[in-house]
Amino acid sequence: MGQYKILIVDDDENICELLRLYLEKDGFETVVANDGEKAVEFSAKYNPDLILLDIMLPKLDGWQVCREIRKTSAVPIIMLTAKGETFDKILGLELGADDYVSKPFDTKEVIARIKAVLRRSSANEKSGQVNEVHYDKLSINLTNYELVVDGKKVDTPPKELELIYHLASNPNRVYTRDQLLDEVWGFDYYGDSRTVDVHVKRLREKLENVSDQWSLKTVWGVGYKFEVK
């Protein structure tokens, strides 16, 4: 898969060392940070292709790191979570994480997840076409992550933008929450679909009453669609 650079962020040096050894054996370059401040600094400095990010960190926790990095970068982030923190998965995805792995983890599984996330993100880049959709008073550009509503650029987290792009690229098609989790978040999410609802709610706040030509519709009992008149 070529030489990808992975930033490993964990305050447990043994875990970092274990991941580093396995990843380097698999042909990845690695950079290690043991606290949240270093994670944000190294993300800017080394421009990694993917970040493995633990949640419980000194200085800034994983959530804060994710928030900071997402202000400037759409780099793929895989969260490392302690077993059974279900709430974390929702929050992590809302903040723009791409996947999560529970601890204790199997190193082979982590590497498989990394490769899957990198494949997805490089497929998006390599397709090379400008990924844009336009409607009345609405423009969604997935290449440079811009949402323009009624002539104004609106700050939008990456996952919200990907979700509205996905729906608007397939107008009037109804998607179930599980389909959206699968196609936008790209992994099977054990039926916790609240994260889709939260993203739709936030998008609605940005898109409410902008145009009578289209709307983000709930299809009761099924899911959502981008309805075009």
mmCIF file of C-alpha atoms in Angstrom:
data_model
loop_
_atom_site.group_PDB
_atom_site.id
_atom_site.type_symbol
_atom_site.label_atom_id
_atom_site.label_comp_id
_atom_site.label_asym_id
_atom_site.label_seq_id
_atom_site.Cartn_x
_atom_site.Cartn_y
_atom_site.Cartn_z
ATOM 1 C CA MET A 1 0.000 0.000 0.000
ATOM 2 C CA GLY A 2 2.937 2.365 -0.434
ATOM 3 C CA GLN A 3 4.584 4.142 2.479
ATOM 4 C CA TYR A 4 1.926 5.575 4.745
ATOM 5 C CA LYS A 5 2.741 7.523 7.879
ATOM 6 C CA ILE A 6 0.748 6.672 11.008
ATOM 7 C CA LEU A 7 0.658 8.860 14.121
ATOM 8 C CA ILE A 8 0.168 6.664 17.218
ATOM 9 C CA VAL A 9 -1.209 8.527 20.238
ATOM 10 C CA ASP A 10 -1.359 6.715 23.575
ATOM 11 C CA ASP A 11 0.032 7.477 27.023
ATOM 12 C CA ASP A 12 0.854 3.778 27.507
ATOM 13 C CA GLU A 13 4.345 3.409 26.085
ATOM 14 C CA ASN A 14 4.042 -0.381 25.858
ATOM 15 C CA ILE A 15 0.991 -0.093 23.606
ATOM 16 C CA CYS A 16 2.756 2.496 21.442
ATOM 17 C CA GLU A 17 5.802 0.274 21.124
ATOM 18 C CA LEU A 18 3.701 -2.773 20.256
ATOM 19 C CA LEU A 19 1.758 -0.883 17.581
ATOM 20 C CA ARG A 20 4.929 0.717 16.248
ATOM 21 C CA LEU A 21 6.677 -2.656 15.834
ATOM 22 C CA TYR A 22 3.712 -4.261 14.087
ATOM 23 C CA LEU A 23 3.072 -1.296 11.819
ATOM 24 C CA GLU A 24 6.699 -0.915 10.800
ATOM 25 C CA LYS A 25 6.912 -4.639 10.126
ATOM 26 C CA ASP A 26 3.956 -4.108 7.816
ATOM 27 C CA GLY A 27 5.735 -1.318 5.947
ATOM 28 C CA PHE A 28 4.215 1.753 7.620
ATOM 29 C CA GLU A 29 6.197 4.730 8.900
ATOM 30 C CA THR A 30 5.266 5.691 12.452
ATOM 31 C CA VAL A 31 5.396 8.702 14.750
ATOM 32 C CA VAL A 32 4.502 8.356 18.440
ATOM 33 C CA ALA A 33 2.944 10.952 20.786
ATOM 34 C CA ASN A 34 2.233 10.233 24.474
ATOM 35 C CA ASP A 35 -0.071 13.145 25.293
ATOM 36 C CA GLY A 36 -2.821 15.164 23.636
ATOM 37 C CA GLU A 37 -0.841 18.371 23.111
ATOM 38 C CA LYS A 38 1.935 16.469 21.323
ATOM 39 C CA ALA A 39 -0.726 14.718 19.232
ATOM 40 C CA VAL A 40 -2.073 18.030 17.898
ATOM 41 C CA GLU A 41 1.461 19.380 17.380
ATOM 42 C CA PHE A 42 2.705 16.212 15.584
ATOM 43 C CA SER A 43 -0.402 16.046 13.414
ATOM 44 C CA ALA A 44 0.464 19.487 12.016
ATOM 45 C CA LYS A 45 4.208 18.868 11.923
ATOM 46 C CA TYR A 46 4.340 15.388 10.347
ATOM 47 C CA ASN A 47 1.123 15.454 8.324
ATOM 48 C CA PRO A 48 0.327 11.743 8.915
ATOM 49 C CA ASP A 49 -1.927 9.710 6.606
ATOM 50 C CA LEU A 50 -3.839 8.339 9.588
ATOM 51 C CA ILE A 51 -3.988 8.833 13.371
ATOM 52 C CA LEU A 52 -4.552 6.111 15.976
ATOM 53 C CA LEU A 53 -5.919 8.078 18.907
ATOM 54 C CA ASP A 54 -6.439 6.892 22.471
ATOM 55 C CA ILE A 55 -9.176 8.599 24.475
ATOM 56 C CA MET A 56 -7.688 8.782 27.968
ATOM 57 C CA LEU A 57 -4.685 11.053 27.476
ATOM 58 C CA PRO A 58 -2.848 13.594 29.629
ATOM 59 C CA LYS A 59 -3.054 17.343 28.810
ATOM 60 C CA LEU A 60 -5.805 17.029 26.183
ATOM 61 C CA ASP A 61 -8.018 13.969 25.948
ATOM 62 C CA GLY A 62 -8.811 12.164 22.702
ATOM 63 C CA TRP A 63 -12.042 14.109 22.213
ATOM 64 C CA GLN A 64 -10.274 17.459 22.459
ATOM 65 C CA VAL A 65 -7.499 16.262 20.153
ATOM 66 C CA CYS A 66 -10.066 15.093 17.608
ATOM 67 C CA ARG A 67 -11.861 18.443 17.787
ATOM 68 C CA GLU A 68 -8.632 20.421 17.337
ATOM 69 C CA ILE A 69 -7.393 18.346 14.399
ATOM 70 C CA ARG A 70 -10.785 18.446 12.673
ATOM 71 C CA LYS A 71 -10.649 22.253 12.601
ATOM 72 C CA THR A 72 -7.936 22.088 9.962
ATOM 73 C CA SER A 73 -7.687 18.534 8.665
ATOM 74 C CA ALA A 74 -9.780 15.653 7.362
ATOM 75 C CA VAL A 75 -6.997 13.109 8.136
ATOM 76 C CA PRO A 76 -8.536 9.691 8.971
ATOM 77 C CA ILE A 77 -8.710 9.095 12.747
ATOM 78 C CA ILE A 78 -9.244 5.719 14.425
ATOM 79 C CA MET A 79 -10.115 6.037 18.124
ATOM 80 C CA LEU A 80 -8.847 3.478 20.628
ATOM 81 C CA THR A 81 -11.470 3.016 23.338
ATOM 82 C CA ALA A 82 -11.535 0.968 26.515
ATOM 83 C CA LYS A 83 -14.051 -1.877 26.439
ATOM 84 C CA GLY A 84 -17.729 -1.111 26.810
ATOM 85 C CA GLU A 85 -17.695 2.672 26.446
ATOM 86 C CA THR A 86 -20.678 2.772 24.089
ATOM 87 C CA PHE A 87 -21.253 6.483 24.545
ATOM 88 C CA ASP A 88 -17.745 7.086 23.265
ATOM 89 C CA LYS A 89 -18.497 5.578 19.881
ATOM 90 C CA ILE A 90 -21.316 8.027 19.286
ATOM 91 C CA LEU A 91 -19.334 11.022 20.467
ATOM 92 C CA GLY A 92 -16.240 9.948 18.540
ATOM 93 C CA LEU A 93 -18.143 9.678 15.309
ATOM 94 C CA GLU A 94 -19.873 12.984 15.887
ATOM 95 C CA LEU A 95 -16.488 14.628 16.339
ATOM 96 C CA GLY A 96 -15.327 13.188 13.054
ATOM 97 C CA ALA A 97 -13.524 9.932 13.906
ATOM 98 C CA ASP A 98 -13.554 7.405 11.053
ATOM 99 C CA ASP A 99 -13.546 4.190 13.052
ATOM 100 C CA TYR A 100 -12.832 2.888 16.526
ATOM 101 C CA VAL A 101 -11.172 -0.172 18.014
ATOM 102 C CA SER A 102 -11.838 -1.412 21.540
ATOM 103 C CA LYS A 103 -9.037 -2.321 23.915
ATOM 104 C CA PRO A 104 -7.663 -4.860 24.547
ATOM 105 C CA PHE A 105 -7.242 -5.206 20.792
ATOM 106 C CA ASP A 106 -5.688 -7.728 18.480
ATOM 107 C CA THR A 107 -2.867 -6.002 16.582
ATOM 108 C CA LYS A 108 -3.846 -7.758 13.347
ATOM 109 C CA GLU A 109 -7.340 -6.308 13.653
ATOM 110 C CA VAL A 110 -5.951 -2.808 14.143
ATOM 111 C CA ILE A 111 -3.808 -3.146 11.018
ATOM 112 C CA ALA A 112 -6.780 -4.467 9.022
ATOM 113 C CA ARG A 113 -8.868 -1.464 10.174
ATOM 114 C CA ILE A 114 -6.076 0.956 9.280
ATOM 115 C CA LYS A 115 -5.813 -0.513 5.788
ATOM 116 C CA ALA A 116 -9.581 -0.389 5.286
ATOM 117 C CA VAL A 117 -9.785 3.277 6.338
ATOM 118 C CA LEU A 118 -6.769 4.209 4.167
ATOM 119 C CA ARG A 119 -8.280 2.387 1.185
ATOM 120 C CA ARG A 120 -11.486 4.349 1.584
ATOM 121 C CA SER A 121 -9.789 7.698 1.923
ATOM 122 C CA SER A 122 -7.359 7.112 -0.959
ATOM 123 C CA ALA A 123 -10.204 5.892 -3.185
ATOM 124 C CA ASN A 124 -11.920 9.223 -2.511
ATOM 125 C CA GLU A 125 -8.780 11.153 -3.403
ATOM 126 C CA LYS A 126 -7.707 9.081 -6.387
ATOM 127 C CA SER A 127 -11.020 9.241 -8.136
ATOM 128 C CA GLY A 128 -9.622 12.702 -8.931
ATOM 129 C CA GLN A 129 -12.944 14.106 -10.049
ATOM 130 C CA VAL A 130 -14.169 17.222 -8.326
ATOM 131 C CA ASN A 131 -16.882 15.925 -6.057
ATOM 132 C CA GLU A 132 -19.479 18.650 -6.065
ATOM 133 C CA VAL A 133 -23.253 18.848 -6.119
ATOM 134 C CA HIS A 134 -25.278 22.008 -6.664
ATOM 135 C CA TYR A 135 -28.892 22.887 -5.994
ATOM 136 C CA ASP A 136 -30.750 26.142 -5.598
ATOM 137 C CA LYS A 137 -28.781 28.181 -2.983
ATOM 138 C CA LEU A 138 -26.766 25.091 -2.009
ATOM 139 C CA SER A 139 -23.353 23.863 -3.062
ATOM 140 C CA ILE A 140 -21.584 20.881 -1.461
ATOM 141 C CA ASN A 141 -17.949 20.327 -2.385
ATOM 142 C CA LEU A 142 -16.421 17.126 -1.050
ATOM 143 C CA THR A 143 -12.998 17.752 -2.566
ATOM 144 C CA ASN A 144 -12.189 20.715 -0.355
ATOM 145 C CA TYR A 145 -14.920 20.095 2.251
ATOM 146 C CA GLU A 146 -16.957 23.238 1.669
ATOM 147 C CA LEU A 147 -20.634 23.778 2.220
ATOM 148 C CA VAL A 148 -22.039 26.986 0.731
ATOM 149 C CA VAL A 149 -25.585 27.853 1.760
ATOM 150 C CA ASP A 150 -27.282 30.868 0.202
ATOM 151 C CA GLY A 151 -23.921 32.265 -0.924
ATOM 152 C CA LYS A 152 -22.258 31.898 2.488
ATOM 153 C CA LYS A 153 -19.651 29.308 3.432
ATOM 154 C CA VAL A 154 -20.885 27.346 6.455
ATOM 155 C CA ASP A 155 -18.469 25.589 8.804
ATOM 156 C CA THR A 156 -19.382 21.922 8.748
ATOM 157 C CA PRO A 157 -17.656 18.921 10.367
ATOM 158 C CA PRO A 158 -16.378 16.372 7.791
ATOM 159 C CA LYS A 159 -18.950 13.683 8.566
ATOM 160 C CA GLU A 160 -21.890 16.091 8.305
ATOM 161 C CA LEU A 161 -20.606 17.225 4.949
ATOM 162 C CA GLU A 162 -20.123 13.645 3.735
ATOM 163 C CA LEU A 163 -23.634 12.782 4.872
ATOM 164 C CA ILE A 164 -25.353 15.666 3.081
ATOM 165 C CA TYR A 165 -23.183 15.049 -0.002
ATOM 166 C CA HIS A 166 -24.197 11.381 -0.035
ATOM 167 C CA LEU A 167 -27.891 12.194 0.268
ATOM 168 C CA ALA A 168 -27.823 15.100 -2.196
ATOM 169 C CA SER A 169 -25.880 13.043 -4.773
ATOM 170 C CA ASN A 170 -28.802 10.600 -4.798
ATOM 171 C CA PRO A 171 -31.831 12.902 -4.701
ATOM 172 C CA ASN A 172 -35.210 11.438 -3.691
ATOM 173 C CA ARG A 173 -33.625 8.133 -2.754
ATOM 174 C CA VAL A 174 -34.578 6.948 0.736
ATOM 175 C CA TYR A 175 -31.755 5.620 2.915
ATOM 176 C CA THR A 176 -32.129 3.701 6.151
ATOM 177 C CA ARG A 177 -29.930 4.774 9.052
ATOM 178 C CA ASP A 178 -27.959 1.537 8.766
ATOM 179 C CA GLN A 179 -27.272 2.145 5.072
ATOM 180 C CA LEU A 180 -26.033 5.629 5.893
ATOM 181 C CA LEU A 181 -23.805 4.329 8.682
ATOM 182 C CA ASP A 182 -22.396 1.778 6.316
ATOM 183 C CA GLU A 183 -21.961 4.037 3.295
ATOM 184 C CA VAL A 184 -20.929 7.290 5.002
ATOM 185 C CA TRP A 185 -19.143 6.054 8.125
ATOM 186 C CA GLY A 186 -18.017 2.932 6.339
ATOM 187 C CA PHE A 187 -18.296 0.350 9.054
ATOM 188 C CA ASP A 188 -20.974 -1.725 10.620
ATOM 189 C CA TYR A 189 -22.119 0.079 13.667
ATOM 190 C CA TYR A 190 -24.066 -2.472 15.686
ATOM 191 C CA GLY A 191 -27.377 -0.781 15.107
ATOM 192 C CA ASP A 192 -26.662 2.406 17.027
ATOM 193 C CA SER A 193 -28.238 4.839 14.635
ATOM 194 C CA ARG A 194 -28.551 7.861 16.935
ATOM 195 C CA THR A 195 -25.400 9.281 15.448
ATOM 196 C CA VAL A 196 -27.174 9.631 12.062
ATOM 197 C CA ASP A 197 -30.080 11.436 13.718
ATOM 198 C CA VAL A 198 -27.735 13.856 15.471
ATOM 199 C CA HIS A 199 -25.957 14.669 12.206
ATOM 200 C CA VAL A 200 -29.233 15.170 10.339
ATOM 201 C CA LYS A 201 -30.504 17.444 13.106
ATOM 202 C CA ARG A 202 -27.363 19.598 12.875
ATOM 203 C CA LEU A 203 -27.574 19.740 9.097
ATOM 204 C CA ARG A 204 -31.209 20.800 9.308
ATOM 205 C CA GLU A 205 -30.248 23.732 11.525
ATOM 206 C CA LYS A 206 -27.954 24.901 8.709
ATOM 207 C CA LEU A 207 -30.326 24.184 5.819
ATOM 208 C CA GLU A 208 -33.762 25.026 7.233
ATOM 209 C CA ASN A 209 -35.914 27.194 4.930
ATOM 210 C CA VAL A 210 -33.073 28.057 2.559
ATOM 211 C CA SER A 211 -34.921 26.982 -0.572
ATOM 212 C CA ASP A 212 -38.315 25.608 -1.555
ATOM 213 C CA GLN A 213 -36.669 23.496 -4.291
ATOM 214 C CA TRP A 214 -35.233 20.844 -1.958
ATOM 215 C CA SER A 215 -35.324 19.654 1.650
ATOM 216 C CA LEU A 216 -33.792 17.110 3.993
ATOM 217 C CA LYS A 217 -36.734 14.854 4.769
ATOM 218 C CA THR A 218 -37.366 12.220 7.424
ATOM 219 C CA VAL A 219 -39.166 9.185 6.051
ATOM 220 C CA TRP A 220 -40.924 7.901 9.155
ATOM 221 C CA GLY A 221 -40.029 4.362 10.154
ATOM 222 C CA VAL A 222 -37.423 4.141 7.380
ATOM 223 C CA GLY A 223 -34.759 6.823 7.338
ATOM 224 C CA TYR A 224 -33.900 9.962 5.388
ATOM 225 C CA LYS A 225 -33.845 11.403 1.897
ATOM 226 C CA PHE A 226 -32.807 14.590 0.139
ATOM 227 C CA GLU A 227 -36.035 15.544 -1.572
ATOM 228 C CA VAL A 228 -35.903 17.601 -4.727
ATOM 229 C CA LYS A 229 -39.048 19.177 -6.131
#
